[in-house]
Coordinates of C-alpha atoms and ligand atoms in Angstrom, one line a residue:
Chain A
M1 CA 73.3 115.8 54.0
S2 CA 71.4 114.0 56.6
E3 CA 70.6 115.6 59.9
Y4 CA 71.2 112.4 61.8
M5 CA 74.4 111.6 63.6
L6 CA 74.1 107.9 62.8
E7 CA 72.0 106.2 60.2
L8 CA 71.9 102.5 59.9
R9 CA 69.9 101.5 56.8
D10 CA 68.8 98.0 56.4
I11 CA 71.9 96.4 57.7
H12 CA 72.5 92.6 57.1
K13 CA 75.2 90.5 58.4
V14 CA 75.6 86.7 58.2
F15 CA 78.5 84.9 59.9
N16 CA 80.0 81.7 58.4
R17 CA 77.7 81.8 55.4
G18 CA 77.3 78.5 53.7
T19 CA 78.6 76.5 56.6
I20 CA 76.9 74.5 59.3
N21 CA 77.6 77.4 61.7
E22 CA 75.8 79.9 59.5
K23 CA 74.3 82.6 61.7
T24 CA 72.3 85.6 60.7
A25 CA 73.4 88.2 63.3
L26 CA 71.9 91.3 61.8
C27 CA 68.7 91.3 59.8
G28 CA 67.2 94.4 58.4
L29 CA 68.5 96.6 61.1
N30 CA 67.5 100.3 60.9
L31 CA 68.4 103.0 63.4
N32 CA 68.7 106.7 63.3
L33 CA 70.3 108.7 66.1
N34 CA 70.0 112.4 66.6
A35 CA 73.0 114.4 67.7
G36 CA 73.2 114.1 71.4
D37 CA 71.2 111.0 71.7
F38 CA 72.4 108.7 74.5
V39 CA 70.9 105.4 73.7
T40 CA 70.9 102.3 75.9
I41 CA 70.6 98.9 74.1
I42 CA 69.2 95.8 75.7
G43 CA 68.4 92.4 74.3
G44 CA 69.0 88.7 74.9
N45 CA 72.2 86.8 74.3
G46 CA 72.9 86.7 70.6
A47 CA 70.4 89.4 69.8
G48 CA 73.1 91.2 67.7
K49 CA 73.9 94.1 70.0
S50 CA 77.7 93.6 69.8
T51 CA 77.4 92.8 66.1
M52 CA 75.7 96.1 65.5
L53 CA 78.4 98.0 67.3
N54 CA 81.1 96.1 65.4
A55 CA 79.3 96.8 62.2
I56 CA 79.4 100.5 62.9
A57 CA 83.0 100.3 63.9
G58 CA 83.9 98.4 60.7
V59 CA 85.4 95.3 62.4
W60 CA 84.3 93.5 59.3
P61 CA 82.3 94.6 56.2
V62 CA 78.5 94.2 56.4
D63 CA 76.7 92.0 53.8
G64 CA 74.1 94.7 53.0
G65 CA 72.9 98.1 53.9
Q66 CA 74.4 101.4 54.5
I67 CA 76.1 103.1 57.5
V68 CA 76.3 106.8 57.7
I69 CA 78.1 108.6 60.6
G70 CA 77.7 112.4 60.8
G71 CA 76.7 112.6 57.2
N72 CA 79.7 110.4 56.0
D73 CA 78.9 107.1 54.3
V74 CA 81.4 104.9 56.0
T75 CA 80.1 101.6 54.8
K76 CA 83.1 100.8 52.7
L77 CA 85.8 102.3 55.0
P78 CA 88.1 99.9 56.9
E79 CA 88.1 99.9 60.7
H80 CA 91.1 102.2 61.2
K81 CA 89.6 104.9 59.0
R82 CA 86.3 104.9 60.8
A83 CA 88.1 105.4 64.1
V84 CA 88.2 109.1 63.5
F85 CA 84.4 109.3 63.9
L86 CA 84.3 106.9 66.9
G87 CA 85.2 106.3 70.5
R88 CA 84.9 102.7 71.7
V89 CA 85.0 101.0 75.0
F90 CA 84.8 97.2 75.2
Q91 CA 83.6 94.6 77.6
D92 CA 87.1 93.3 78.4
P93 CA 89.1 95.9 80.2
M94 CA 92.2 94.5 78.5
T95 CA 91.0 95.3 75.0
G96 CA 90.8 99.1 75.1
T97 CA 94.4 99.9 76.1
A98 CA 97.9 98.9 75.4
A99 CA 99.2 97.2 78.5
T100 CA 102.9 97.5 77.8
M101 CA 102.6 101.2 77.2
S102 CA 102.4 104.0 79.7
I103 CA 99.2 105.9 80.6
E104 CA 100.5 109.0 78.8
E105 CA 101.4 107.0 75.7
N106 CA 97.9 105.5 75.6
L107 CA 96.3 108.9 75.8
A108 CA 98.7 110.2 73.2
L109 CA 97.5 107.5 70.8
A110 CA 94.0 108.6 71.4
S111 CA 94.7 112.2 71.0
R112 CA 96.2 111.4 67.5
R113 CA 93.3 109.1 66.5
G114 CA 92.6 109.5 62.8
K115 CA 95.5 111.9 62.3
H116 CA 98.3 111.3 60.0
K117 CA 101.2 109.7 62.0
T118 CA 104.5 111.5 61.6
L119 CA 108.0 111.4 62.9
R120 CA 107.3 113.9 65.5
W121 CA 107.9 112.9 69.1
G122 CA 105.0 110.7 70.4
V123 CA 104.2 112.6 73.6
T124 CA 105.0 116.3 74.1
K125 CA 105.4 118.2 77.4
Q126 CA 102.3 120.3 76.8
E127 CA 100.1 117.3 76.2
K128 CA 101.2 115.7 79.5
E129 CA 99.8 118.7 81.3
L130 CA 96.5 118.3 79.5
Y131 CA 96.5 114.5 80.3
R132 CA 97.2 115.2 83.9
Q133 CA 94.3 117.5 84.1
K134 CA 91.9 115.1 82.3
L135 CA 93.0 112.3 84.5
S136 CA 92.4 114.3 87.7
E137 CA 88.8 114.7 86.6
L138 CA 88.4 111.0 86.8
D139 CA 89.2 111.3 90.5
L140 CA 91.1 108.0 90.6
G141 CA 94.5 109.3 91.5
L142 CA 95.9 108.5 88.1
E143 CA 97.1 112.0 87.4
D144 CA 100.4 111.2 89.3
R145 CA 101.0 108.0 87.4
L146 CA 101.3 109.3 83.8
S147 CA 104.4 107.2 83.1
S148 CA 103.1 104.0 84.8
K149 CA 102.4 101.1 82.5
V150 CA 98.7 100.6 81.9
G151 CA 99.1 96.8 82.5
L152 CA 99.7 97.6 86.2
L153 CA 96.3 99.1 86.6
S154 CA 93.0 97.5 87.8
G155 CA 90.2 96.7 85.4
G156 CA 88.2 99.7 86.5
Q157 CA 91.1 102.1 86.1
R158 CA 91.7 100.7 82.7
Q159 CA 88.1 101.1 81.7
A160 CA 88.1 104.7 83.0
I161 CA 91.2 105.4 80.9
T162 CA 89.7 103.8 77.9
L163 CA 86.6 106.0 78.3
L164 CA 88.8 109.0 78.5
M165 CA 90.6 107.9 75.3
A166 CA 87.3 107.2 73.6
A167 CA 86.0 110.6 74.3
F168 CA 89.3 112.4 73.7
Q169 CA 88.5 114.0 70.4
N170 CA 84.8 114.4 70.9
P171 CA 83.9 111.6 68.5
D172 CA 80.7 111.7 66.5
L173 CA 79.7 108.6 68.2
L174 CA 80.7 106.8 71.4
L175 CA 80.2 103.0 71.4
L176 CA 80.1 101.3 74.8
D177 CA 79.6 97.5 74.7
E178 CA 78.8 96.2 78.2
H179 CA 81.8 98.2 79.3
T180 CA 81.1 97.6 83.0
A181 CA 80.1 93.9 82.8
A182 CA 83.5 92.6 83.8
L183 CA 83.8 94.9 86.8
D184 CA 82.7 94.4 90.4
P185 CA 79.4 96.2 91.2
K186 CA 81.1 99.2 93.0
T187 CA 83.6 99.8 90.3
A188 CA 80.9 99.3 87.6
A189 CA 78.9 102.0 89.2
K190 CA 81.8 104.3 89.3
V191 CA 82.7 103.7 85.7
L192 CA 79.1 104.2 84.7
E193 CA 79.1 107.5 86.5
I194 CA 82.2 108.6 84.7
S195 CA 80.6 107.5 81.4
D196 CA 77.5 109.7 82.2
K197 CA 79.8 112.6 83.0
I198 CA 81.9 112.3 79.9
V199 CA 78.9 112.0 77.6
E200 CA 77.1 115.0 79.2
K201 CA 80.1 117.2 79.4
N202 CA 81.1 116.7 75.7
K203 CA 77.5 116.4 74.5
L204 CA 78.4 113.1 72.9
T205 CA 76.1 110.9 70.9
A206 CA 76.4 107.4 72.5
L207 CA 75.3 103.8 72.2
M208 CA 75.6 101.8 75.4
V209 CA 74.9 98.1 75.5
T210 CA 74.0 96.8 78.9
H211 CA 72.4 93.7 80.5
N212 CA 71.2 95.7 83.5
M213 CA 67.7 96.9 82.7
K214 CA 67.7 99.3 85.6
D215 CA 70.8 101.0 84.2
A216 CA 69.2 100.9 80.7
I217 CA 66.2 102.9 82.1
T218 CA 68.1 105.3 84.3
H219 CA 70.8 106.2 81.8
G220 CA 70.5 108.0 78.5
N221 CA 67.5 109.6 76.9
R222 CA 66.4 106.7 74.7
L223 CA 66.3 102.9 74.9
I224 CA 66.1 100.3 72.2
M225 CA 65.6 96.6 72.5
M226 CA 67.1 94.2 70.0
H227 CA 66.0 90.8 69.0
E228 CA 67.1 88.5 66.2
G229 CA 69.2 91.1 64.6
H230 CA 67.0 94.1 64.5
V231 CA 65.4 96.7 66.8
I232 CA 62.0 95.6 68.2
Y233 CA 61.4 98.4 70.6
D234 CA 62.4 102.0 70.6
V235 CA 61.4 104.4 73.3
S236 CA 62.6 107.8 74.4
G237 CA 61.8 110.9 76.4
E238 CA 59.2 110.9 79.1
E239 CA 57.9 107.5 78.0
K240 CA 61.3 106.0 78.7
K241 CA 61.7 107.6 82.1
A242 CA 58.4 106.2 83.1
L243 CA 59.5 102.6 82.2
H244 CA 59.8 99.8 84.7
V245 CA 61.9 96.8 84.5
S246 CA 58.7 94.7 84.4
D247 CA 57.6 96.6 81.3
L248 CA 60.8 95.7 79.5
L249 CA 60.5 92.1 80.6
K250 CA 57.0 91.9 79.2
R251 CA 58.1 93.4 75.9
F252 CA 60.9 90.9 75.8
E253 CA 58.7 88.0 76.6
E254 CA 56.3 89.0 73.8
A255 CA 59.2 89.2 71.3
S256 CA 60.8 86.0 72.2
G257 CA 57.7 84.0 72.8
G258 CA 58.4 83.6 76.5
H259 CA 61.6 81.6 76.1
F260 CA 63.9 83.6 78.2
A261 CA 64.4 81.5 81.3
N262 CA 68.1 81.2 81.0
D263 CA 68.8 84.6 79.8
R264 CA 71.2 86.9 81.4
M265 CA 68.7 89.7 80.9
M266 CA 66.7 88.1 83.7
L267 CA 69.6 87.6 86.0
A268 CA 70.7 91.1 85.7
N269 CA 67.9 92.3 88.0
Chain B
M1 CA 151.1 71.6 83.1
L2 CA 150.4 75.0 84.4
L3 CA 152.4 76.4 81.5
T4 CA 150.3 74.6 78.8
A5 CA 147.1 75.7 80.5
T6 CA 148.3 79.3 80.5
I7 CA 149.2 79.1 76.8
K8 CA 145.9 77.6 76.1
F9 CA 144.1 80.2 78.0
G10 CA 146.1 82.7 76.1
S11 CA 144.6 81.3 72.9
L12 CA 141.2 82.0 74.2
L13 CA 142.2 85.5 75.1
N14 CA 143.5 85.9 71.6
A15 CA 140.1 84.8 70.2
L16 CA 138.3 87.4 72.3
P17 CA 138.7 90.5 70.2
G18 CA 137.3 88.5 67.2
S19 CA 134.3 87.4 69.3
V20 CA 133.7 91.0 70.3
A21 CA 133.8 92.1 66.7
Q22 CA 131.5 89.4 65.6
G23 CA 129.2 90.2 68.5
L24 CA 129.1 93.8 67.5
I25 CA 128.3 93.1 63.8
W26 CA 125.6 90.5 64.8
G27 CA 124.4 93.0 67.3
I28 CA 122.9 95.0 64.4
L29 CA 120.9 91.9 63.5
A30 CA 119.9 91.4 67.2
I31 CA 118.5 94.9 67.3
G32 CA 116.4 94.1 64.3
V33 CA 115.2 90.9 65.9
Y34 CA 114.3 92.9 69.0
M35 CA 112.1 95.2 66.9
T36 CA 110.1 92.4 65.3
F37 CA 110.0 89.9 68.0
R38 CA 109.6 92.1 71.1
L39 CA 108.1 95.4 69.8
L40 CA 105.9 94.1 67.0
D41 CA 105.4 90.6 68.4
F42 CA 106.0 89.0 65.1
A43 CA 108.3 85.9 64.7
D44 CA 110.1 86.9 61.5
L45 CA 112.2 84.2 60.0
T46 CA 113.0 86.3 56.9
V47 CA 116.3 87.1 58.7
D48 CA 118.0 83.8 57.7
G49 CA 117.6 84.9 54.1
S50 CA 117.9 88.6 54.2
F51 CA 121.1 88.4 56.3
A52 CA 122.7 86.5 53.4
T53 CA 121.1 88.7 50.8
G54 CA 122.7 91.7 52.4
A55 CA 126.0 89.8 52.3
A56 CA 125.6 88.7 48.7
V57 CA 124.6 92.1 47.4
A58 CA 127.5 93.9 49.2
V59 CA 130.1 91.3 48.2
M60 CA 129.1 91.4 44.5
L61 CA 129.1 95.2 44.5
I62 CA 132.5 95.4 46.1
R63 CA 133.8 92.8 43.7
A64 CA 132.5 95.0 40.9
G65 CA 134.5 97.9 42.2
V66 CA 131.8 99.8 44.1
S67 CA 132.7 101.5 47.3
P68 CA 132.1 99.3 50.3
W69 CA 130.2 102.3 51.9
I70 CA 127.8 102.4 49.0
A71 CA 127.6 98.6 49.1
I72 CA 126.4 98.5 52.7
V73 CA 123.8 101.2 51.9
V74 CA 122.5 99.1 49.1
A75 CA 122.5 96.0 51.2
F76 CA 120.5 97.9 53.8
A77 CA 117.9 98.9 51.2
V78 CA 117.7 95.5 49.7
G79 CA 117.2 94.0 53.2
G80 CA 114.3 96.4 53.6
L81 CA 112.8 95.1 50.3
C82 CA 113.0 91.5 51.7
G83 CA 111.1 92.6 54.8
M84 CA 108.5 94.3 52.6
V85 CA 107.9 91.1 50.7
T86 CA 107.2 89.2 54.0
G87 CA 105.1 92.1 55.2
L88 CA 102.9 92.2 52.1
L89 CA 102.5 88.4 52.0
H90 CA 101.2 88.6 55.5
T91 CA 99.1 91.7 55.4
T92 CA 97.6 91.8 51.9
L93 CA 97.5 88.1 51.2
G94 CA 96.6 87.0 54.7
I95 CA 99.4 84.4 55.0
P96 CA 100.2 83.8 58.7
G97 CA 103.3 85.7 59.8
I98 CA 105.7 82.9 60.4
L99 CA 104.8 81.2 57.2
A100 CA 105.0 84.4 55.2
S101 CA 108.6 84.9 56.5
I102 CA 109.6 81.3 55.7
L103 CA 108.3 81.7 52.1
T104 CA 110.4 84.8 51.7
Q105 CA 113.4 83.1 53.3
I106 CA 113.2 80.1 51.0
S107 CA 112.9 82.3 47.9
L108 CA 115.8 84.4 49.1
Y109 CA 118.0 81.3 49.0
S110 CA 117.5 81.0 45.3
I111 CA 117.8 84.8 44.8
N112 CA 121.1 84.8 46.8
L113 CA 122.5 82.0 44.7
T114 CA 121.5 84.0 41.6
I115 CA 123.1 87.2 42.9
M116 CA 126.3 85.4 43.6
G117 CA 126.3 83.0 40.7
K118 CA 127.6 80.3 43.1
A119 CA 127.3 79.3 46.7
N120 CA 130.3 81.2 47.9
Q121 CA 132.0 84.4 46.8
P122 CA 135.2 85.7 48.4
V123 CA 135.7 89.4 48.8
V124 CA 138.9 91.4 49.2
A125 CA 139.6 95.1 49.2
Q126 CA 139.8 96.5 45.7
E127 CA 142.6 98.7 44.6
G128 CA 142.6 102.0 46.5
K129 CA 139.7 100.9 48.7
Y130 CA 139.4 99.2 52.1
L131 CA 136.8 96.9 53.5
L132 CA 134.6 98.2 56.3
A133 CA 135.2 95.1 58.4
S134 CA 137.8 92.4 58.4
L135 CA 139.2 89.7 60.6
G136 CA 142.5 91.1 59.4
Y137 CA 141.8 94.4 61.2
V138 CA 141.2 92.5 64.5
N139 CA 144.6 90.7 64.2
N140 CA 146.3 93.7 62.8
K141 CA 149.8 94.5 64.1
D142 CA 149.1 98.1 63.6
A143 CA 147.3 99.2 66.8
F144 CA 145.8 102.2 65.0
V145 CA 143.9 100.0 62.4
K146 CA 142.7 97.8 65.2
T147 CA 141.5 100.7 67.3
L148 CA 139.9 102.5 64.4
F149 CA 138.0 99.3 63.5
F150 CA 136.5 98.8 66.9
V151 CA 135.8 102.5 67.6
G152 CA 134.2 102.7 64.2
L153 CA 132.0 99.7 64.9
I154 CA 131.0 100.9 68.3
V155 CA 130.3 104.4 67.2
G156 CA 128.2 103.0 64.3
L157 CA 126.2 100.9 66.7
I158 CA 125.6 103.8 69.1
V159 CA 124.3 105.8 66.2
L160 CA 122.0 103.0 65.1
I161 CA 120.8 102.4 68.6
S162 CA 120.1 106.1 69.1
V163 CA 118.2 106.4 65.8
T164 CA 116.2 103.3 66.7
Y165 CA 115.5 104.8 70.1
W166 CA 114.3 108.0 68.6
F167 CA 112.2 106.3 65.9
F168 CA 110.2 104.2 68.4
G169 CA 109.5 107.3 70.4
T170 CA 107.9 109.1 67.5
E171 CA 104.2 108.9 66.5
I172 CA 104.9 106.2 64.0
G173 CA 107.1 104.3 66.5
Q174 CA 104.4 104.5 69.1
A175 CA 101.8 103.2 66.7
I176 CA 104.1 100.3 65.9
R177 CA 104.4 99.4 69.6
A178 CA 100.7 99.7 70.1
T179 CA 100.2 97.4 67.1
G180 CA 102.6 94.9 68.7
C181 CA 100.8 95.1 72.0
N182 CA 97.1 95.2 71.1
E183 CA 95.9 95.1 67.6
N184 CA 92.2 95.6 68.5
M185 CA 93.0 98.7 70.4
S186 CA 95.3 100.0 67.7
R187 CA 92.6 99.7 65.1
A188 CA 90.1 101.4 67.4
Q189 CA 92.6 104.2 67.7
G190 CA 92.8 104.6 64.0
I191 CA 96.1 102.9 63.5
N192 CA 96.7 101.2 60.2
V193 CA 98.1 98.0 61.7
N194 CA 99.0 96.5 58.4
F195 CA 101.1 99.5 57.4
M196 CA 102.9 99.4 60.7
K197 CA 103.7 95.8 60.4
V198 CA 105.2 96.3 56.9
V199 CA 107.2 99.3 58.0
T200 CA 108.7 97.4 61.0
L201 CA 109.6 94.4 58.9
M202 CA 111.3 96.7 56.4
I203 CA 113.4 98.4 59.0
S204 CA 114.3 95.2 60.8
N205 CA 115.3 93.4 57.6
A206 CA 117.3 96.4 56.5
F207 CA 119.2 96.0 59.7
F208 CA 119.7 92.3 58.9
G209 CA 120.9 93.2 55.4
L210 CA 123.4 95.7 56.8
S211 CA 124.6 93.2 59.4
G212 CA 125.1 90.5 56.7
A213 CA 127.0 93.0 54.5
L214 CA 129.4 93.8 57.2
Y215 CA 129.8 90.2 58.3
A216 CA 130.6 89.0 54.8
Q217 CA 133.4 91.6 54.7
Y218 CA 134.6 90.5 58.1
Q219 CA 134.9 86.9 57.2
G220 CA 136.1 87.7 53.7
A221 CA 133.3 86.0 51.8
A222 CA 129.5 85.7 51.3
D223 CA 128.0 82.3 51.5
V224 CA 124.4 81.2 50.8
Q225 CA 124.5 79.3 54.1
M226 CA 125.7 82.1 56.3
G227 CA 122.2 83.1 57.5
R228 CA 121.3 79.7 58.7
G229 CA 120.0 79.8 62.2
A230 CA 120.5 83.6 62.3
I231 CA 117.1 84.0 64.0
V232 CA 118.2 81.8 66.9
I233 CA 121.4 83.7 67.3
G234 CA 119.5 87.0 67.3
L235 CA 117.0 85.7 69.8
A236 CA 119.7 84.3 72.0
A237 CA 121.4 87.8 72.0
V238 CA 118.0 89.4 72.9
I239 CA 117.4 87.0 75.7
I240 CA 120.9 87.1 77.1
G241 CA 120.7 90.9 77.2
E242 CA 117.3 90.8 78.8
V243 CA 118.1 88.2 81.4
L244 CA 121.4 89.8 82.5
F245 CA 120.5 93.5 82.2
G246 CA 116.7 93.6 82.1
S247 CA 116.1 94.9 85.6
F248 CA 119.0 97.4 85.3
C249 CA 117.6 98.8 82.1
A250 CA 114.1 99.1 83.4
K251 CA 115.3 101.5 86.1
Q252 CA 116.9 103.9 83.6
K253 CA 115.3 107.0 82.3
M254 CA 116.0 106.0 78.7
A255 CA 115.2 102.3 79.4
F256 CA 114.7 101.4 75.8
W257 CA 118.1 102.8 74.8
Y258 CA 119.7 100.7 77.5
T259 CA 117.8 97.7 76.4
L260 CA 119.1 98.0 72.9
V261 CA 122.6 98.3 74.2
S262 CA 122.1 95.2 76.3
V263 CA 120.9 93.3 73.3
V264 CA 124.2 94.1 71.6
I265 CA 126.1 93.1 74.7
G266 CA 124.0 89.9 74.6
S267 CA 125.2 89.3 71.1
I268 CA 128.9 89.8 72.1
L269 CA 128.5 87.4 75.0
Y270 CA 127.0 84.9 72.7
F271 CA 130.1 84.9 70.5
I272 CA 132.4 84.8 73.6
V273 CA 130.6 81.7 74.7
Y274 CA 130.9 80.4 71.2
A275 CA 134.7 81.0 71.3
T276 CA 134.9 79.3 74.7
V277 CA 133.1 76.3 73.4
I278 CA 135.6 76.0 70.7
W279 CA 138.5 76.6 73.1
L280 CA 137.2 73.8 75.3
R281 CA 137.3 71.6 72.2
L282 CA 133.6 70.9 72.6
P283 CA 132.2 70.0 69.3
S284 CA 131.2 73.3 67.8
E285 CA 128.6 71.7 65.6
L286 CA 126.5 71.5 68.8
M287 CA 126.6 75.2 69.2
K288 CA 123.4 75.8 67.2
M289 CA 121.6 73.2 69.3
F290 CA 122.9 74.7 72.5
S291 CA 121.6 78.1 71.4
A292 CA 118.3 76.7 70.5
I293 CA 117.9 75.0 73.8
I294 CA 118.8 78.1 75.7
V295 CA 116.4 80.2 73.7
A296 CA 113.7 77.6 74.2
I297 CA 114.2 77.6 78.0
F298 CA 114.1 81.4 78.3
L299 CA 111.1 81.7 76.1
A300 CA 109.3 79.1 78.2
I301 CA 110.1 80.8 81.5
P302 CA 107.5 83.6 81.3
Y303 CA 104.9 81.1 80.1
L304 CA 105.5 78.7 82.9
K305 CA 105.7 81.5 85.4
A306 CA 102.3 82.7 84.4
K307 CA 100.9 79.2 84.4
Y308 CA 102.1 78.3 87.9
T309 CA 101.5 81.5 89.7
K310 CA 98.0 82.7 90.3
A311 CA 96.4 84.4 87.3
P312 CA 95.6 88.1 87.8
P313 CA 91.9 88.6 89.0
V314 CA 90.9 91.2 86.3
K315 CA 89.6 89.1 83.5
A316 CA 86.4 89.5 81.6
A317 CA 83.4 87.6 82.6
A318 CA 81.5 85.6 80.0
A319 CA 83.1 86.9 76.8
P320 CA 80.3 86.5 74.2
V321 CA 82.4 86.0 71.2
P322 CA 85.7 84.2 71.5
E323 CA 88.6 86.2 70.0
K324 CA 89.5 83.4 67.7
A325 CA 86.0 83.5 66.1
Q326 CA 86.4 87.3 65.6
E327 CA 89.8 86.9 64.0
E328 CA 88.4 84.3 61.6
A329 CA 85.4 86.4 60.8
K330 CA 87.8 89.2 59.9
K331 CA 89.5 87.0 57.3
E332 CA 86.2 86.3 55.5
Ligands
LIG401 N1 82.7 87.1 64.7 C1 81.7 86.3 64.7 N2 81.7 85.1 64.1 C2 80.7 84.2 64.1 N3 79.6 84.5 64.7 C3 79.4 85.6 65.4 C4 80.5 86.6 65.4 N4 80.0 87.6 66.2 C5 78.8 87.3 66.6 N5 78.4 86.1 66.1 C6 77.1 85.5 66.3 O1 76.1 86.5 66.0 C7 75.1 86.4 66.9 C8 74.9 87.8 67.5 O2 76.0 88.0 68.4 P1 76.2 89.3 69.3 O3 77.6 89.1 69.9 O4 76.0 90.5 68.5 O5 75.1 89.2 70.4 P2 74.9 90.2 71.6 O6 73.5 90.7 71.4 O7 76.0 91.1 71.8 O8 74.8 89.1 72.8 P3 75.5 89.1 74.2 O9 74.4 89.7 75.1 O10 75.7 87.7 74.5 O11 76.7 89.9 74.2 C9 75.4 85.3 67.9 O12 74.7 84.2 67.5 C10 76.9 85.2 67.7 O13 77.3 83.9 68.0
LIG402 MG1 77.6 91.4 73.2

């Protein structure tokens, strides 16, 4: 038994191997997370941040290495079987919820994540009460709209619901991939605040990809920087709190040999 | 002049009960089409084959002296197997959905011929038994037989609709609807989307088989060609139901139940239109083309609407990996 909540051991992933589009996305990636770690991830475009999260989630099998979540080796498990360990929120607010289904049905799906599906009724009365209460904690007025179709909601509301769904069963690991990037600044701040609250309240272990270096510094207890498919910088605790954006930029410059002129990482400041 | 018109109109009226009966029987098929096409978002062309398979199986069993009740149960089950083949071709072998269903459909043509031994097999009630459906019941002089037939069909449909309504409200049904709506989200929520697809295809094709089994009895024969274009008729029924009753259904508490009823009514209306076309002495060979055109128009409407009204503002900024690429990577 490992004491880590997440262990990535020497992960490799190559896309389109043997074609002209061959791309090594992950290359000797190692990462260990302690329980309760809230890690922000930064790195340039194509550094492999999303690929790392997708590898953990099992969107496709990795080419090499081992993935252990909460002591369970999940390397060979298909995506839907890993879901029981994970909560995920995506960049596109459309991805995390089922638009044609109601808020309560979406939450019901999350509350049954990883459980055997039966012929019992999909949403019970007692659950609705629980959902109402959880929604009211979001403070978005969604608690009175349990039976509204999610497709009618705004992007921010949908991300908030996706967050709620992701955290519903206290997953071993919460994966947030630029989940505020598609939102306007005000909504993004609100969703980020909700994320913080949810992580803290449920003492979740979380990985959050962001292009905003300030957010990366102010949120979470640990920060990693990725480059060319692996971690090049890993900082936590007091050292992380003391970081400045300029420190990160310098690190990044060193790693990438100064070629970051067009990178979103710059623009995000 | 007036008299002949009245007589002629009378002949249309005479055809109506038959149209209603046909519409009810095909309504079962339309419900199945609704499941795959609307709930699972899967264009399943297996139906053209499995409808006839249900017919062939039922007719051969009845001819062999088996009770028509057992015959339709077997046709239901065999229809389910047809759907399973399409589902497995798609999910375990990675064949695109439409193509998988066409492959099943084509092989079912041969299988149906093998089951029947020839292209057409008549069926009549065996000694001491009665068929479950028959044009003879519709035109029966005995009002009791006629009423019993229609009441039986309607009650049967209400039961089917209610069971369908219940099923899609259960945990499994909910997972199926999620799969049809957003596969990425479904996987992230731990849903085995492949399993859900296979289950839905099995259920819908079981409905197709049942529908075929009843329709063969109704017309007194099974024919290898009888499923031709069934998908278009099913879609037409779904669309007619949605267009005419969609907003009414949406307001109801049990909206999905009403939607399924409206699909069956859509099917009945389709066959009434069909009877009218024949009554007007329009060439009935054109009916399939008319249906196809109508289906094409109504399928295009939502697309065109979306294209020419402003797109909703919430859309992801720079999506790093196009969805297509991700799908392809998954198939590696
Ligand atoms: N499914 C895929 N198929 C092919 N190539 C892919 C796929 N997913 C990622 N890649 C490639 O792998 C590399 C890493 O991509 P990834 O999405 O992980 O970057 P990222 O760090 O998340 O970047 P961004 O900041 O732009 O989101 C890129 O070159 C990308 O094009
Ligand atoms: Mg990314």
